Amino acid sequence: QVQLQESGPGLVKTSETLSLTCTVSGGSISSDSWNWIRQPAGKGLEWIGRIYTSGITHYSPSLKSRITVSLDMAKNQFSLSLSPVTAADTAVYYCARGLTSQKYSDGWYRSNYFDLWGRGTLVTVSS
Amino acid sequence: SYELTQPPSVSMSPGQTARITCSGDGLPNHYVYWYQQKPGQAPVLVIYKDRERPSGIPERFSGSSSGTRVTLTISGVQADDEADYYCQSADNSGTWVFGGGTKLTVL
């Protein structure tokens, strides 16, 4: 069965770069989209960004200027880079597989839902 | 920015029916998905496309929608259902959005 696992430094210095990798095992990375989601301690979930197997990316407007998501299909991995970081970026970071669904209303509207998640990795930003 | 609104908390006794709502202006156009998150664990998908249940999710979990509001219903709440529940949908620019989450307490 397909599993996701996040990896990367647990501590990053303020103003530096947060880099995480998600490894997909037990299956191919050639599915709809691959996403990053984070959760500060005691708070809710925040979607950060996604990448499709085509290489097309989409980022949260609040993070767009600081984020890059990339894909390495040969390694079955995708990655997150966030720079520069502040203490507000301290959170558990999850990677997740996104599956597409479309709803017809006055036109077709597309969205993703997350059927597989990694276990999450805590990243602390501190000076 | 687009927002999904959930009640912060819901409390139920075992065996009762819990209803958790999620409101947003864009919901007539976009599907809503629901996730259950227990402490220290990753979220788990419990409802997709407003009302579909993934395999392995108990039948007591159901979803419904009406206009700008969707509802997650848990019939016959059990102690094991105590968790945070998040709705998720999309805005028209392709941004995925989560609600603030609802803490379900089973008394």
Coordinates of C-alpha atoms in Angstrom, one line a residue:
Chain A
Q1 CA 0.0 0.0 0.0
V2 CA 1.1 3.5 -0.7
Q3 CA 2.8 5.4 2.2
L4 CA 4.2 8.9 2.6
Q5 CA 7.1 9.9 4.8
E6 CA 8.3 13.4 5.5
S7 CA 12.0 14.0 6.2
G8 CA 14.2 17.0 7.0
P9 CA 15.7 19.1 9.7
G10 CA 13.6 19.5 12.9
L11 CA 15.3 22.9 13.7
V12 CA 15.8 25.8 11.3
K13 CA 17.2 29.2 12.2
T14 CA 15.2 32.3 11.7
S15 CA 15.6 33.9 8.2
E16 CA 17.1 30.7 6.8
T17 CA 15.5 28.0 4.5
L18 CA 13.1 25.2 5.6
S19 CA 13.6 22.2 3.3
L20 CA 11.5 19.0 3.6
T21 CA 11.2 16.0 1.4
C22 CA 8.3 13.6 1.2
T23 CA 9.1 10.0 0.0
V24 CA 6.3 8.0 -1.6
S25 CA 6.7 4.3 -1.1
G26 CA 4.6 1.3 -2.2
G27 CA 3.3 3.0 -5.4
S28 CA 4.0 5.4 -8.1
I29 CA 4.1 9.2 -7.7
S30 CA 2.1 9.5 -10.9
S31 CA -1.2 10.5 -9.3
D32 CA -3.2 13.7 -9.3
S33 CA -1.3 16.1 -7.0
W34 CA 1.1 16.1 -4.1
N35 CA 0.5 18.6 -1.3
W36 CA 2.1 20.2 1.7
I37 CA -0.1 21.1 4.7
R38 CA 1.0 22.4 8.1
Q39 CA -0.4 22.8 11.6
P40 CA 1.0 25.0 14.3
A41 CA 0.8 23.5 17.8
G42 CA -2.8 23.7 19.1
K43 CA -4.1 25.3 15.8
G44 CA -5.8 24.2 12.7
L45 CA -4.7 22.9 9.3
E46 CA -3.3 25.2 6.7
W47 CA -2.8 24.1 3.1
I48 CA 0.5 25.4 1.8
G49 CA 0.9 24.2 -1.8
R50 CA 0.7 21.5 -4.4
I51 CA 2.5 20.1 -7.4
Y52 CA 1.0 18.0 -10.2
T53 CA 2.9 15.3 -12.0
S54 CA 3.0 17.7 -15.0
G55 CA 5.1 20.0 -12.8
I56 CA 2.4 22.6 -12.5
T57 CA 2.4 24.2 -9.0
H58 CA -0.1 26.2 -7.0
Y59 CA 0.7 27.9 -3.7
S60 CA -1.3 29.5 -0.9
P61 CA -1.5 33.2 -1.6
S62 CA -0.2 34.0 1.9
L63 CA 3.0 32.0 1.3
K64 CA 3.4 32.4 -2.5
S65 CA 6.4 34.7 -2.3
R66 CA 8.4 32.3 -0.1
I67 CA 7.6 28.8 -1.2
T68 CA 8.7 26.3 -3.8
V69 CA 7.4 22.8 -4.3
S70 CA 9.3 20.5 -6.6
L71 CA 8.9 16.9 -7.8
D72 CA 11.5 14.2 -8.5
M73 CA 9.6 11.4 -10.2
A74 CA 12.7 9.2 -10.5
K75 CA 13.1 9.2 -6.8
N76 CA 9.4 9.1 -6.0
Q77 CA 9.8 12.2 -3.9
F78 CA 8.5 15.7 -3.7
S79 CA 9.9 18.6 -1.7
L80 CA 9.1 21.8 0.0
S81 CA 11.3 24.9 0.3
L82 CA 10.2 27.9 2.4
S83 CA 12.4 30.9 2.8
P84 CA 13.0 33.0 4.7
V85 CA 11.4 31.5 7.8
T86 CA 10.2 33.1 11.0
A87 CA 9.0 31.7 14.3
A88 CA 5.5 31.8 12.8
D89 CA 6.5 29.0 10.5
T90 CA 7.0 26.6 13.4
A91 CA 4.5 23.8 12.8
V92 CA 4.0 20.1 12.1
Y93 CA 4.4 19.7 8.3
Y94 CA 2.4 17.0 6.5
C95 CA 2.7 15.8 3.0
A96 CA -0.4 14.4 1.4
R97 CA -1.7 12.9 -1.8
G98 CA -4.4 14.9 -3.5
L99 CA -7.1 13.3 -5.6
T100 CA -9.2 15.4 -8.0
S101 CA -13.0 15.6 -8.0
Q102 CA -15.2 17.9 -10.1
K103 CA -18.6 19.3 -9.2
Y104 CA -21.0 20.7 -11.7
S105 CA -23.0 23.8 -10.7
D106 CA -23.0 26.7 -13.2
G107 CA -19.9 25.1 -14.7
W108 CA -17.3 22.5 -13.6
Y109 CA -15.5 23.3 -10.4
R110 CA -12.4 21.3 -9.6
S111 CA -10.9 20.5 -6.1
N112 CA -8.6 18.1 -4.4
Y113 CA -9.1 16.0 -1.4
F114 CA -6.4 14.3 0.6
D115 CA -6.7 10.5 0.9
L116 CA -3.2 9.7 2.1
W117 CA -1.1 11.6 4.6
G118 CA 2.4 11.3 6.0
R119 CA 2.7 11.1 9.8
G120 CA 4.0 14.7 9.9
T121 CA 7.3 16.2 11.0
L122 CA 7.7 19.0 13.5
V123 CA 9.8 21.9 12.3
T124 CA 10.9 24.5 14.9
V125 CA 12.1 27.9 13.8
S126 CA 14.4 29.6 16.3
S127 CA 17.3 32.0 16.4
Chain B
S1 CA -9.4 35.4 1.5
Y2 CA -12.0 32.6 1.3
E3 CA -13.0 31.2 4.7
L4 CA -14.9 28.1 5.9
T5 CA -16.6 28.5 9.2
Q6 CA -17.0 25.7 11.8
P7 CA -18.2 25.8 15.4
P8 CA -15.2 25.5 17.7
S9 CA -16.7 22.7 19.8
V10 CA -19.5 20.2 20.0
S11 CA -20.3 18.0 23.0
M12 CA -22.3 14.9 22.9
S13 CA -23.1 11.9 25.2
P14 CA -22.4 8.4 23.8
G15 CA -25.2 7.2 21.6
Q16 CA -26.4 10.7 20.6
T17 CA -26.2 12.2 17.1
A18 CA -23.5 14.8 16.6
R19 CA -23.8 17.3 13.8
I20 CA -20.9 19.5 12.8
T21 CA -21.5 22.3 10.3
C22 CA -19.2 24.0 7.8
S23 CA -20.3 27.2 6.1
G24 CA -18.9 29.1 3.1
D25 CA -20.1 31.2 0.3
G26 CA -18.5 29.0 -2.3
L27 CA -19.9 25.7 -1.1
P28 CA -22.7 25.5 -3.7
N29 CA -20.0 25.2 -6.4
H30 CA -17.3 23.1 -4.7
Y31 CA -17.3 19.8 -2.9
V32 CA -16.6 19.6 0.8
Y33 CA -14.4 17.0 2.4
W34 CA -14.2 16.1 6.1
Y35 CA -11.2 14.9 8.1
Q36 CA -10.9 13.4 11.6
Q37 CA -7.8 14.2 13.6
K38 CA -6.9 12.6 16.9
P39 CA -4.2 14.0 19.2
G40 CA -0.7 13.4 17.8
Q41 CA -2.0 11.8 14.6
A42 CA -2.3 12.8 11.0
P43 CA -5.8 13.7 9.8
V44 CA -7.9 10.9 8.2
L45 CA -10.5 11.4 5.4
V46 CA -13.9 10.4 6.6
I47 CA -16.2 12.0 4.0
Y48 CA -15.4 13.1 0.4
K49 CA -17.6 14.8 -2.3
D50 CA -20.0 16.1 0.3
R51 CA -21.5 12.7 1.3
E52 CA -19.3 9.8 0.1
R53 CA -17.7 7.6 2.7
P54 CA -14.2 6.1 2.0
S55 CA -13.8 2.4 2.5
G56 CA -13.1 1.5 6.2
I57 CA -15.0 4.5 7.6
P58 CA -18.0 3.4 9.8
E59 CA -21.5 3.9 8.4
R60 CA -22.3 6.2 11.4
F61 CA -20.4 8.9 9.5
S62 CA -22.4 10.7 6.9
G63 CA -22.4 14.0 5.1
S64 CA -25.0 16.3 3.6
S65 CA -25.1 19.7 1.9
S66 CA -27.6 22.5 1.5
G67 CA -26.7 25.7 -0.2
T68 CA -23.8 27.4 1.6
R69 CA -23.7 24.9 4.5
V70 CA -22.6 21.3 4.7
T71 CA -23.0 19.0 7.7
L72 CA -21.0 16.1 9.0
T73 CA -23.3 13.8 11.0
I74 CA -22.1 11.1 13.4
S75 CA -24.9 8.8 14.4
G76 CA -24.6 7.0 17.7
V77 CA -21.4 8.8 18.8
Q78 CA -18.8 6.6 20.5
A79 CA -16.0 7.5 22.8
D80 CA -13.5 6.7 19.9
D81 CA -15.1 9.5 17.8
E82 CA -13.7 12.1 20.2
A83 CA -11.4 14.1 17.9
D84 CA -11.0 17.4 16.0
Y85 CA -12.9 17.5 12.7
Y86 CA -12.0 19.7 9.8
C87 CA -13.9 20.6 6.6
Q88 CA -12.0 21.4 3.5
S89 CA -13.0 22.8 0.1
A90 CA -11.7 25.2 -2.5
D91 CA -12.0 28.7 -3.7
N92 CA -12.4 29.7 -7.4
S93 CA -8.7 30.4 -7.8
G94 CA -7.6 26.8 -7.1
T95 CA -6.6 27.4 -3.5
W96 CA -7.6 24.6 -1.1
V97 CA -9.0 25.8 2.2
F98 CA -9.6 24.2 5.6
G99 CA -12.2 25.3 8.1
G100 CA -10.9 26.2 11.6
G101 CA -11.8 22.8 13.0
T102 CA -14.4 21.5 15.5
K103 CA -13.5 19.7 18.7
L104 CA -15.9 16.9 19.4
T105 CA -16.1 15.9 23.0
V106 CA -17.9 12.7 24.0
L107 CA -19.1 13.2 27.5

